[in-house]
Amino acid sequence: MPRATVIGLGKSGVAAARLLKREGWEVELSDRNTSETLLQQQQQLAAEQITVKLGQSLELNRANLPQLIVVSPGVPWDIPVLIKARQLGIETIGEMELAWRNLRWLPWVGITGTNGKTTTTALIAAIFQAAGLDAPACGNIGYAACEVALSQVGRGKETPIQNRSTERSRSVSERSRSPKSKIQNCIDWVIAEISSYQVESSSSLAPRIGVWTTFTPDHLSRHQTLENYYNIKAKLLRQSELQVFNGDDACLRQQGLSNWPNAYWTSVRGKDFLISEKGFYIEDNWVVEKLSATSAPEPIVKVSTLRMVGEHNQQNLLMAVATARLARINRDAIARAIREFPGVAHRLEHICTWEGIDFINDSKATNYDAAEVGLASVKSPAILIAGGEAKAGDDTAWLAKIHSQAAAVLLIGSAAPAFAQRLQEVGYYSYHIVETMERAVPRAAELAKQYQAPVVLLSPACASFDQYPNFEVRGDHFRHLCLDWVAGGKLQYNSILSSSLPNSFTV
């Protein structure tokens, strides 16, 4: 029996281990952490004959080497043990690559980018599902990719997509009730949000449609240089059959037709700003499609149908509509999905209103560019909660936006002292170091009343790992504290944290 090792006991690692076990591998799963929750998972997986080693890193013993190593997305690709594994000739891949190898007979949409990919992915999945297609969102959103693959084990070529007349005959209402419902027996498309970490560890992943939302400096502590980060993202698009680009992104636009001559480009600024003769743009409140140099422009859906605010969401809308049209989805399904789309948790998510003040959760804004967009998208003046584990990047535009739109800034996490210094350097002094979210929320409410600010915004511009397992737990904590403030009670944070499992792919 061949041996495989999976590194990382998040949901993607567990799904990968189960998939390999189903395929006849002897599987060992390792995680350097340990906790009560992980110990419970260890017992559950032992019952499935999957060995779990906690509190230790993988060691390669030449006497008993695995034939395959599968890496969870949160595990750095260049740690010494993985470099050694590749030198020893051990096949080393990411969880996304494993899923692809089991689902390559299906068409994929692969969405990547520094910012905007989660909203775009969720909107694409909603449109496909409104069209009556089984199209689960996975990767950095929804299911782990290997969970989707597990649902299709034993199908493969025996159930080709073109022969699924029985499956397709089900009613649209039955097939599109909820993107969170159980994966159907026979899916039609895989809609995958794919981070740079997941692209990096996927050698053969080749979507039918590749989407690149934005490109700004991020994750440089892992990828070292901006050029390397760009090339990792570009790899996914080069291996995609059809390509959709945000033509309003400065870096992607600069690369332009010289690097991507056959791509479909988008622009919220209109037809004259398309950098190719085919693409999707906004004109007179309509998303307009132009599929070739000779085709006539065709209006697809009204922009005002989308409930989310901000130019960045119009860009997300354009890319989602472009993807749907390239997949030959009709306008009625597109309009219906967009009309009903509620938005994405942790991205400009409205939590509650207290005495005329809106509390908004933008915990997913884990870098300066995303946080700048978040602040630009809400009413001003706002009370901003920022901080966490700082990332490398250019904070100039973000600081300028704070100057123009924030009445006060509350700083949390390990980045608080450095952020305070940067604010002083640009002449902004209305900040308070409060350290924790428990202190930030009530203080923000008080300051909002004092400054007559209509919004309290959590938009951290930082990773969460100094205080939270991931940005989702951070956003959930903010949500509970806000709701508790409205109710006038006190929240026990430990109970929230203990009930929130770490997610291994939050980058």
XYZ file of C-alpha atoms in Angstrom:
507
model
C 0.000 0.000 0.000
C 1.505 3.405 -0.974
C 2.175 5.849 1.860
C 1.165 9.520 1.955
C 1.750 12.223 4.539
C -0.549 15.246 4.895
C 0.770 18.318 6.734
C -1.764 20.506 8.542
C -4.888 19.479 10.464
C -7.230 22.159 9.149
C -10.334 21.251 7.188
C -8.356 21.094 3.936
C -5.784 18.733 5.467
C -8.460 16.469 6.921
C -10.301 16.371 3.583
C -7.068 15.552 1.759
C -6.310 12.726 4.197
C -9.789 11.256 3.771
C -9.559 11.503 -0.002
C -6.225 9.699 -0.073
C -7.525 7.023 2.279
C -10.529 6.527 0.000
C -8.109 6.033 -2.905
C -6.219 3.275 -1.099
C -3.295 5.137 0.445
C -1.886 4.545 3.914
C -2.226 8.034 5.360
C -0.442 9.888 8.153
C -1.508 13.422 9.066
C 0.824 15.660 11.079
C 0.382 19.025 12.802
C 2.902 20.808 15.000
C 0.100 22.192 17.190
C -1.996 20.464 19.792
C -5.262 21.343 21.532
C -8.367 19.704 22.906
C -10.100 20.154 19.558
C -7.189 18.615 17.649
C -7.086 15.683 20.078
C -10.771 15.041 19.382
C -10.086 15.114 15.646
C -7.201 12.719 16.188
C -9.564 10.195 17.773
C -12.149 10.603 15.013
C -9.590 10.068 12.272
C -8.057 7.095 14.079
C -11.447 5.391 13.735
C -11.061 5.942 9.974
C -7.598 4.346 10.088
C -5.837 7.671 9.523
C -2.862 8.213 11.821
C -2.588 11.723 13.282
C 0.609 13.001 14.902
C 0.221 16.165 16.977
C 2.787 18.500 18.492
C 5.565 17.529 16.103
C 6.836 18.466 12.694
C 7.312 15.997 9.859
C 10.622 14.152 9.882
C 11.860 12.286 6.837
C 13.293 8.914 7.862
C 15.040 7.353 4.878
C 14.003 3.910 6.088
C 10.310 4.643 5.650
C 9.769 7.583 3.304
C 6.297 8.427 1.986
C 5.678 8.394 -1.750
C 3.554 11.549 -1.538
C 3.381 14.628 0.695
C 0.272 16.839 0.570
C 0.575 20.305 2.082
C -2.279 22.345 3.563
C -2.438 25.890 2.151
C -1.253 27.593 5.329
C 2.030 25.636 5.370
C 4.936 27.542 3.760
C 6.148 25.895 0.565
C 9.829 26.507 1.294
C 10.234 25.135 4.827
C 13.312 22.893 5.150
C 11.447 19.594 5.350
C 9.622 20.267 2.068
C 12.816 21.361 0.334
C 14.439 18.145 1.534
C 11.440 16.088 0.389
C 11.728 17.466 -3.129
C 15.469 16.853 -3.134
C 14.779 13.222 -2.174
C 12.391 12.896 -5.099
C 9.241 12.669 -2.960
C 6.285 14.087 -4.866
C 5.107 17.132 -2.908
C 1.854 18.896 -3.796
C -0.787 21.134 -2.254
C -4.297 20.145 -1.229
C -5.731 22.094 -4.178
C -3.579 20.135 -6.629
C -4.791 16.860 -5.110
C -8.394 17.992 -5.564
C -7.691 19.028 -9.175
C -6.248 15.618 -10.015
C -9.491 14.042 -8.834
C -11.777 16.598 -10.508
C -9.969 17.556 -13.716
C -12.753 15.960 -15.769
C -14.988 18.837 -14.596
C -14.731 22.456 -15.781
C -13.261 24.797 -13.160
C -13.409 28.516 -12.556
C -10.260 29.598 -10.712
C -10.343 33.030 -9.051
C -7.181 34.614 -7.687
C -6.044 38.109 -6.752
C -4.804 40.149 -3.817
C -8.227 41.568 -2.960
C -11.767 41.000 -4.199
C -11.479 37.281 -4.862
C -13.845 36.131 -2.102
C -16.712 38.404 -3.164
C -16.125 37.582 -6.828
C -16.033 33.847 -6.101
C -19.216 33.966 -4.038
C -21.025 35.978 -6.712
C -19.898 33.633 -9.506
C -21.096 30.604 -7.521
C -24.436 32.306 -6.853
C -24.937 33.022 -10.566
C -24.059 29.474 -11.630
C -26.415 28.058 -9.003
C -29.217 30.404 -10.073
C -28.789 28.936 -13.552
C -29.552 25.490 -12.149
C -25.968 24.263 -12.080
C -24.406 22.367 -9.201
C -21.367 24.619 -8.710
C -19.982 24.562 -5.168
C -17.622 27.317 -4.049
C -14.437 25.908 -2.559
C -10.827 26.643 -1.720
C -10.519 29.840 0.302
C -14.310 29.981 0.571
C -16.966 27.378 1.338
C -15.749 23.796 1.104
C -12.167 22.608 1.076
C -11.390 21.595 -2.497
C -10.794 17.994 -1.423
C -14.240 17.928 0.213
C -15.690 18.542 -3.239
C -13.441 15.825 -4.660
C -14.600 13.386 -1.953
C -18.205 13.936 -3.018
C -17.311 12.813 -6.547
C -15.137 9.759 -5.788
C -16.047 6.912 -8.136
C -17.631 9.140 -10.756
C -14.898 10.628 -12.927
C -14.990 9.552 -16.540
C -17.805 7.115 -15.810
C -20.145 10.094 -15.446
C -19.030 12.621 -18.084
C -20.643 16.006 -17.790
C -22.145 15.853 -21.271
C -24.086 12.674 -20.398
C -25.847 13.930 -17.293
C -29.255 14.436 -18.833
C -31.026 12.963 -15.831
C -29.167 15.191 -13.392
C -29.742 18.288 -15.507
C -33.472 17.595 -15.771
C -34.026 18.522 -12.142
C -35.784 21.828 -11.631
C -33.807 25.010 -11.173
C -35.456 25.650 -7.810
C -34.395 22.244 -6.519
C -30.798 22.628 -7.709
C -30.161 26.153 -6.499
C -31.649 26.387 -3.037
C -28.446 27.268 -1.227
C -24.708 27.442 -1.957
C -24.134 26.098 1.554
C -26.289 23.000 1.122
C -24.846 19.522 0.799
C -22.858 18.965 -2.377
C -25.090 17.325 -4.953
C -24.331 13.831 -6.240
C -23.055 15.064 -9.581
C -21.664 18.579 -9.820
C -21.309 20.595 -13.018
C -18.629 23.192 -12.259
C -16.034 23.764 -9.547
C -15.824 27.416 -8.452
C -12.513 27.777 -6.616
C -11.036 30.771 -4.818
C -7.305 30.112 -5.065
C -4.705 31.951 -3.005
C -1.105 32.438 -4.039
C -0.155 29.721 -1.548
C -2.455 27.272 -3.311
C -1.247 28.225 -6.804
C 2.344 27.839 -5.646
C 1.773 24.206 -4.640
C -0.324 23.234 -7.678
C 1.702 22.161 -10.695
C -1.012 21.077 -13.143
C -4.128 23.020 -12.061
C -5.687 24.361 -15.282
C -9.164 25.956 -14.964
C -11.549 26.362 -17.859
C -11.880 30.030 -16.829
C -9.262 31.926 -14.828
C -10.083 35.243 -13.123
C -7.535 37.744 -11.738
C -9.206 40.357 -9.533
C -6.422 42.703 -8.333
C -2.684 42.789 -7.773
C -0.956 44.775 -5.025
C 1.927 43.918 -2.657
C 0.928 41.265 -0.110
C 2.356 38.114 1.488
C 5.881 39.339 0.698
C 7.192 37.803 3.919
C 6.429 34.461 2.268
C 7.007 35.191 -1.428
C 10.000 37.531 -0.863
C 9.645 39.713 -3.964
C 6.778 41.359 -5.809
C 7.956 39.724 -9.037
C 7.775 36.268 -7.497
C 4.312 37.001 -6.097
C 3.157 38.174 -9.544
C 4.578 35.133 -11.316
C 2.822 32.771 -8.909
C -0.542 34.411 -9.624
C 0.189 34.573 -13.357
C 0.864 30.833 -13.458
C -2.814 30.083 -12.773
C -3.985 32.404 -15.559
C -1.466 31.073 -18.066
C -2.786 27.564 -17.466
C -6.433 28.684 -17.850
C -8.247 28.191 -21.149
C -10.098 31.525 -20.897
C -8.912 34.538 -18.902
C -10.778 37.417 -17.244
C -8.881 40.441 -15.861
C -9.836 43.501 -13.846
C -8.754 46.177 -16.294
C -9.128 48.919 -13.678
C -6.305 47.485 -11.581
C -3.217 49.606 -12.203
C -0.690 46.773 -12.207
C -2.744 44.358 -14.302
C -3.582 47.126 -16.760
C 0.116 47.947 -17.102
C 0.870 44.341 -18.054
C -1.942 44.588 -20.580
C -2.118 43.003 -23.988
C 1.607 42.396 -24.231
C 1.351 39.673 -21.591
C -2.303 38.682 -22.005
C -3.299 39.170 -25.662
C -6.330 36.870 -25.606
C -7.849 37.860 -22.266
C -11.254 39.410 -21.613
C -10.762 42.748 -19.829
C -13.230 44.712 -17.724
C -13.666 48.359 -16.767
C -16.176 50.269 -14.668
C -15.176 53.403 -16.593
C -16.724 52.411 -19.898
C -15.890 51.081 -23.340
C -13.169 53.643 -24.032
C -11.162 52.302 -21.097
C -11.106 48.679 -22.274
C -7.565 47.776 -23.262
C -8.687 45.188 -25.783
C -11.415 44.864 -28.385
C -13.337 42.367 -26.282
C -14.477 42.563 -22.709
C -17.120 43.797 -20.279
C -17.716 47.361 -19.163
C -20.261 49.649 -17.511
C -22.249 52.143 -19.552
C -25.446 53.996 -18.566
C -25.874 51.800 -15.450
C -25.615 48.572 -17.465
C -23.004 45.841 -17.590
C -22.256 45.608 -21.314
C -20.726 42.624 -23.089
C -18.509 42.789 -26.175
C -17.233 39.311 -26.992
C -15.133 40.113 -30.065
C -13.819 42.961 -32.174
C -16.712 42.560 -34.622
C -19.603 41.740 -32.254
C -22.134 44.353 -31.256
C -22.205 45.486 -27.590
C -24.987 43.779 -25.626
C -26.432 44.958 -22.283
C -26.560 42.092 -19.757
C -27.704 43.370 -16.362
C -28.278 46.673 -14.572
C -25.506 47.651 -12.174
C -28.079 48.943 -9.675
C -29.343 45.366 -9.297
C -26.347 44.712 -7.023
C -27.031 45.719 -3.416
C -23.368 46.090 -2.387
C -21.840 49.550 -2.525
C -18.491 50.760 -3.819
C -16.650 50.861 -7.119
C -14.652 47.780 -6.122
C -17.894 45.792 -5.960
C -18.808 47.004 -9.448
C -15.450 45.608 -10.571
C -16.287 42.311 -8.853
C -19.665 42.345 -10.583
C -18.082 42.805 -14.013
C -15.718 39.865 -13.511
C -18.514 37.636 -12.225
C -20.786 38.500 -15.167
C -17.917 37.975 -17.621
C -17.272 34.519 -16.167
C -20.949 33.595 -16.313
C -21.306 34.702 -19.926
C -18.173 32.800 -20.969
C -19.838 29.772 -19.369
C -22.940 30.539 -21.499
C -25.258 31.414 -18.627
C -28.303 33.435 -19.656
C -29.108 36.973 -18.600
C -32.187 36.080 -16.551
C -30.222 33.782 -14.242
C -27.496 36.415 -13.888
C -29.981 39.147 -12.970
C -31.802 36.906 -10.488
C -28.599 35.883 -8.713
C -27.275 39.429 -8.483
C -30.588 40.757 -7.199
C -30.622 38.199 -4.368
C -26.895 38.253 -3.526
C -26.473 39.279 0.147
C -22.725 39.951 0.143
C -19.883 38.163 1.922
C -19.295 37.760 5.642
C -16.386 39.806 7.003
C -16.219 42.046 3.923
C -18.086 45.314 4.618
C -20.692 43.229 6.451
C -23.334 45.327 8.210
C -23.681 43.973 11.753
C -26.203 46.245 13.466
C -27.307 49.836 13.996
C -27.216 51.431 17.446
C -28.603 54.928 17.970
C -28.115 55.726 14.304
C -24.557 54.331 14.164
C -23.815 51.463 11.764
C -21.330 48.815 12.928
C -19.564 47.262 9.936
C -17.305 44.198 9.904
C -14.492 44.359 7.340
C -12.210 41.854 9.081
C -11.236 40.380 5.713
C -9.338 43.600 4.942
C -5.962 42.126 5.893
C -3.754 44.571 3.960
C -3.528 48.311 3.363
C -5.199 48.297 -0.047
C -8.238 46.353 1.145
C -8.558 48.567 4.222
C -8.348 51.697 2.074
C -11.196 50.381 -0.089
C -13.203 49.541 3.042
C -12.853 53.027 4.481
C -13.686 54.614 1.118
C -16.881 52.543 0.886
C -18.569 53.684 4.127
C -20.084 56.970 5.205
C -17.712 59.456 6.766
C -16.551 60.460 9.254
C -16.012 56.929 10.556
C -14.561 55.506 13.747
C -11.962 53.017 12.516
C -10.698 49.953 14.382
C -7.375 48.807 12.902
C -4.383 46.682 13.793
C -3.308 43.104 14.282
C -0.228 41.438 12.821
C 1.281 43.952 10.418
C 2.205 43.067 6.839
C 4.755 44.565 4.479
C 3.286 47.027 1.990
C 2.770 50.670 1.054
C 0.481 52.341 3.603
C 0.536 55.817 1.995
C -2.919 55.757 0.370
C -4.474 54.107 3.424
C -3.096 56.800 5.750
C -4.373 59.508 3.387
C -7.823 57.932 3.462
C -7.738 57.892 7.287
C -6.846 61.592 7.243
C -9.834 62.434 5.061
C -12.478 60.045 6.377
C -11.757 58.842 9.937
C -12.845 60.879 12.945
C -10.788 58.615 15.212
C -8.755 55.419 15.002
C -8.635 52.707 17.662
C -5.535 50.521 17.441
C -5.426 46.871 18.481
C -2.919 44.047 18.328
C 0.843 43.913 17.920
C 0.861 46.528 15.136
C -0.663 49.235 17.378
C 2.586 51.010 18.394
C 3.954 51.055 14.836
C 0.629 52.272 13.445
C 0.503 55.016 16.085
C 3.949 56.181 15.006
C 2.952 56.193 11.329
C -0.177 58.211 12.092
C 1.913 60.768 13.975
C 4.336 60.981 11.066
C 1.522 62.031 8.724
C 0.085 64.497 11.246
C -2.898 62.459 12.458
C -3.293 62.469 16.238
C -6.882 61.323 16.855
C -5.887 57.769 17.677
C -6.122 55.592 20.783
C -4.182 52.407 21.537
C -6.765 50.067 23.088
C -4.954 46.757 22.409
C -7.983 44.419 22.317
C -11.327 44.146 20.551
C -13.126 44.030 23.911
C -11.891 47.539 24.622
C -12.243 48.764 21.062
C -15.972 48.218 20.519
C -17.406 50.156 23.497
C -14.813 52.911 23.055
C -15.701 53.147 19.355
C -19.384 53.499 20.222
C -18.589 56.307 22.676
C -16.409 58.134 20.140
C -19.038 57.741 17.427
C -21.510 59.564 19.671
C -18.916 62.222 20.534
C -17.961 62.915 16.905
C -21.452 62.260 15.477
C -19.888 59.608 13.257
C -22.405 57.448 11.370
C -20.140 54.363 11.195
C -17.925 52.184 13.366
C -15.736 50.190 10.983
C -13.491 47.232 11.751
C -11.036 47.259 8.835
C -7.736 46.074 10.317
C -5.214 46.355 7.419
C -3.471 43.464 9.173
C -3.404 39.723 9.493
C -5.136 38.324 12.577
C -2.645 35.756 13.822
C -1.315 37.772 16.776
C -4.667 37.475 18.592
C -6.914 35.153 16.547
C -6.661 31.909 14.569
C -7.895 33.685 11.425
C -9.747 36.747 10.199
C -13.088 34.935 10.452
C -12.751 34.458 14.208
C -11.686 38.103 14.525
C -14.758 39.230 12.588
C -17.030 36.916 14.578
C -15.644 38.358 17.830
C -16.356 41.883 16.591
C -19.869 40.840 15.580
C -20.652 39.330 18.972
C -19.246 42.329 20.832
C -21.313 44.739 18.721
C -24.516 42.776 19.216
C -23.759 42.454 22.915
C -23.177 46.202 23.141
C -26.582 46.831 21.607
C -28.134 44.363 24.057
C -26.276 45.978 26.957
C -24.529 42.815 28.176
C -21.016 41.466 28.484
C -19.506 38.887 26.180
C -17.244 36.099 27.315
C -14.688 36.004 24.508
C -13.211 32.654 25.505
C -16.462 30.874 24.726
C -16.403 32.274 21.195
C -12.774 31.442 20.565
C -13.090 27.910 21.869
C -16.016 27.227 19.554
C -14.200 28.550 16.465
C -11.956 26.075 14.679
C -8.836 27.388 12.914
C -9.057 27.339 9.119
C -5.891 26.280 7.380
C -6.431 28.439 4.281
C -7.094 32.040 5.220
C -4.579 33.811 3.032
